[in-house]
Tab-separated table of C-alpha atoms in Angstrom:
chain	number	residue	atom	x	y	z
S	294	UNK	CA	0.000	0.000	0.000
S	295	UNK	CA	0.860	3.455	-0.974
S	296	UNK	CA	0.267	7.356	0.908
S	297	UNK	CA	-2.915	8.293	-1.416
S	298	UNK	CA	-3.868	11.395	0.009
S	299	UNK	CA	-6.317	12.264	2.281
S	300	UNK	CA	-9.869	10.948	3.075
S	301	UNK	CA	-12.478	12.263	5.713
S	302	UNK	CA	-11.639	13.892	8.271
S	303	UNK	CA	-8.380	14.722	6.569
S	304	UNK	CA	-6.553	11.652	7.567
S	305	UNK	CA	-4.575	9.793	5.210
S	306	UNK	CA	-5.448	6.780	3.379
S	307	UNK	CA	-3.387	4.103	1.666
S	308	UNK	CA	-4.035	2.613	-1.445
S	309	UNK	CA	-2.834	-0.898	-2.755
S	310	UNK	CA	-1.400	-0.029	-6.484
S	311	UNK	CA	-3.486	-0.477	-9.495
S	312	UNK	CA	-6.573	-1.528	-6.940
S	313	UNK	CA	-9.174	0.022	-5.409
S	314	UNK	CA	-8.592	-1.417	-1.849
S	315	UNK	CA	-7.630	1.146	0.757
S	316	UNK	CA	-6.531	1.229	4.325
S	317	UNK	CA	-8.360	4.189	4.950
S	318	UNK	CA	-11.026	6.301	7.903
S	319	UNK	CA	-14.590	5.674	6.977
S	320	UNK	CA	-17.761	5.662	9.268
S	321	UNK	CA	-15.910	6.774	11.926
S	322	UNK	CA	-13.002	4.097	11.933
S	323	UNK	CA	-10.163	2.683	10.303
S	324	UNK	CA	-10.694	-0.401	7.922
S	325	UNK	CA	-9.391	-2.432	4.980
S	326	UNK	CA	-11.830	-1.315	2.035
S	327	UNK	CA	-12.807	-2.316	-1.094
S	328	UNK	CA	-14.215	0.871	-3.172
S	329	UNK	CA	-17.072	-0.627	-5.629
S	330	UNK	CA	-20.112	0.454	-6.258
S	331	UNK	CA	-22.745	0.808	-4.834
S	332	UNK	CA	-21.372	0.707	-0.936
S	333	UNK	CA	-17.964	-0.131	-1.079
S	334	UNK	CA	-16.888	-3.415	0.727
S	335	UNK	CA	-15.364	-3.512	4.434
S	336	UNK	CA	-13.350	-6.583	4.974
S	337	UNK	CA	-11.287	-5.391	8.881
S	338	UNK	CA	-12.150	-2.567	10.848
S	339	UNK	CA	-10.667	-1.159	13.979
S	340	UNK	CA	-13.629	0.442	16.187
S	341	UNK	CA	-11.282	3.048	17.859
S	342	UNK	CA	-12.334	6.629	16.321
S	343	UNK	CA	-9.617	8.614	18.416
S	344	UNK	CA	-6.245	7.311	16.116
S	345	UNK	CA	-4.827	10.010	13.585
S	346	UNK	CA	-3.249	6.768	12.066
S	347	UNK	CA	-4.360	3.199	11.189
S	348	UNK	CA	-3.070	0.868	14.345
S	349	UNK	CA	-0.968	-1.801	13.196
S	350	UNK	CA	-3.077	-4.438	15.049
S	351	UNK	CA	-6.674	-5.181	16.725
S	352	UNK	CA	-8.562	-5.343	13.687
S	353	UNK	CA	-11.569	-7.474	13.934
S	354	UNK	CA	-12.882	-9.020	10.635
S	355	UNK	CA	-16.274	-8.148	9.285
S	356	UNK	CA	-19.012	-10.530	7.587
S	357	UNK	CA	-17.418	-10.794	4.158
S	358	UNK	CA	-13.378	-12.243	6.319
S	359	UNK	CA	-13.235	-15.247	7.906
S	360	UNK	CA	-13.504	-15.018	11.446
S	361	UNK	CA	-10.130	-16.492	11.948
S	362	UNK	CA	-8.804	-14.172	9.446
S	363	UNK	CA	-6.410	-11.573	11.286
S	364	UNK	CA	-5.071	-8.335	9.750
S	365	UNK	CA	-2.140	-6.829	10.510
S	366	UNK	CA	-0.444	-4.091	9.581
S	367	UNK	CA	3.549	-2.770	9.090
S	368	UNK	CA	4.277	0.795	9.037
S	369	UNK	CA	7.421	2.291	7.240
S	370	UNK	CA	6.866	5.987	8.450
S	371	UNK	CA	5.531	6.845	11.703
S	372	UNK	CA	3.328	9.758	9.938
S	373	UNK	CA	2.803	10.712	6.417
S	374	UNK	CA	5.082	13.257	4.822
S	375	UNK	CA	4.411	16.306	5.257
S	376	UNK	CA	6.927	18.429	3.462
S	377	UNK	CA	6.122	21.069	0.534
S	378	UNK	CA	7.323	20.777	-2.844
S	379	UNK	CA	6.770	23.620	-5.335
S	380	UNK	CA	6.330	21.933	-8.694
S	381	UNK	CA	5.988	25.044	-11.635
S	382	UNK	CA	3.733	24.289	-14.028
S	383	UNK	CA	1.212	25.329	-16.989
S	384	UNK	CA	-2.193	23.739	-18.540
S	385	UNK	CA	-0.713	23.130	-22.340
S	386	UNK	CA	2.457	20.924	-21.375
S	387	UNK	CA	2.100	17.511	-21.831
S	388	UNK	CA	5.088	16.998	-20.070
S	389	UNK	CA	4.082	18.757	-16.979
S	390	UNK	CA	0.711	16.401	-17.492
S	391	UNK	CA	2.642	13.629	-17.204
S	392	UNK	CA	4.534	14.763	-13.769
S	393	UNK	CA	1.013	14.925	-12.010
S	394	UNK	CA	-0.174	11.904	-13.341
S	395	UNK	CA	2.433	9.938	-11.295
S	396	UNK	CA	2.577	12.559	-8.546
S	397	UNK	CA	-0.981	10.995	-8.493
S	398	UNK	CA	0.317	7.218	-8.755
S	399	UNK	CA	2.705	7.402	-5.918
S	400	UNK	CA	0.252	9.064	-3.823
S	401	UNK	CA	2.236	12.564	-3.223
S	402	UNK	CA	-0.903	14.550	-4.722
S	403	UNK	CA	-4.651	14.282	-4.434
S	404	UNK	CA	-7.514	14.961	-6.518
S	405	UNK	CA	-9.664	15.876	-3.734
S	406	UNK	CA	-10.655	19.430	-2.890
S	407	UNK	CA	-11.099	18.752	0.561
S	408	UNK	CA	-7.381	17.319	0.990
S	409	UNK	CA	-5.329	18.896	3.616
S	410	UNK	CA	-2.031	16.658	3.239
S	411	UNK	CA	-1.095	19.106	0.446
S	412	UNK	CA	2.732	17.745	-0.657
S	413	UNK	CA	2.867	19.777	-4.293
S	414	UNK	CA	1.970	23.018	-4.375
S	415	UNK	CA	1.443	23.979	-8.107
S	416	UNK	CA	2.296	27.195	-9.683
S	417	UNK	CA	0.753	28.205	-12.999
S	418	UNK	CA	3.397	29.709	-15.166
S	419	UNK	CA	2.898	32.016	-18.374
S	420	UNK	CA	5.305	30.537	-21.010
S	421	UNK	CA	4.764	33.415	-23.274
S	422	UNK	CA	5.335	36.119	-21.214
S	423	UNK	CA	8.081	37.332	-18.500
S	424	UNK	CA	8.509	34.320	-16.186
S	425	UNK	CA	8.655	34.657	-12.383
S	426	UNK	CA	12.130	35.203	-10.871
S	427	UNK	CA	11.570	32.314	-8.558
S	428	UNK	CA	10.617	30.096	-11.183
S	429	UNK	CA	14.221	31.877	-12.967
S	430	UNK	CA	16.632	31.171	-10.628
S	431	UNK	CA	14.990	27.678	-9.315
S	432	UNK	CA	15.895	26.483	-12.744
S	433	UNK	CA	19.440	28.177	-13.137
S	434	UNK	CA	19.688	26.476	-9.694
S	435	UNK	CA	18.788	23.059	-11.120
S	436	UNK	CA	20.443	23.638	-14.498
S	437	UNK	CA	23.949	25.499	-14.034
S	438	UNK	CA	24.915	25.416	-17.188
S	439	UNK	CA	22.111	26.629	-19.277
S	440	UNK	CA	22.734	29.892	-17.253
S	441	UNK	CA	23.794	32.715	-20.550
């Protein structure tokens, strides 16, 4: 499972890659999740509401698991990342398309409006007209020798 943004409540969630299963907060706890239509399907949940982070044990299994199945979990990071990147950007390039398609991917940004793990900040730039110093000398920065 991968960081893939937020969910209610602003808590993270974790999504297995190229799935729809999630480790993520729904009514009011933390579960393993299948997202399908119509209702989704809840295979472990964890009943206490009060963890900013899924517990790495305690899960009990619902209807659809075993009832000897047991879930448990390994965590890599203590918390989710929380540092800002500033990713410059414009509407037209399909190369700066690309980069948020697998910012998406690897779970760094969301979709979501109501996010609040925000990881990219992106910054429209005008590539016809007078670019932003910032934008300037972050690329000299990155590029030393395209500097004329």
């Amino acid at each position: 499972y991968v960081l893939n943004g937020t969910f209610r409540g602003g808590k993270p969630q974790w999504m297995k890659p190229m799935s729809r299963c999630y480790i993520r907060f729904i009514r009011d706890r933390w579960e393993l999740y299948v997202s399908h239509h119509p209702s989704g399907t809840t295979y472990f949940y964890h009943p206490d509401q009060s963890l900013e982070l899924p517990p790495t044990s305690g899960y009990t299994p619902a209807p659809c698991s075993g009832p000897d199945e047991v879930l448990s979990l390994e965590c890599k990071h203590k918390a989710p990342p929380t540092s800002e990147y500033l990713l410059y950007t414009n509407q037209a390039c399909p190369f700066a398309q690309q980069v948020h398609i697998v910012m998406q991917e690897l779970g760094i940004e969301s979709t979501s409006e109501t996010t609040k793990l925000k990881m990219v900040e992106r910054k429209l730039v005008d590539i016809f007209s007078k670019n932003d110093v910032t934008f300037i000398n972050s690329y000299y920065k990155a590029y030393p020798s395209k500097i004329q």
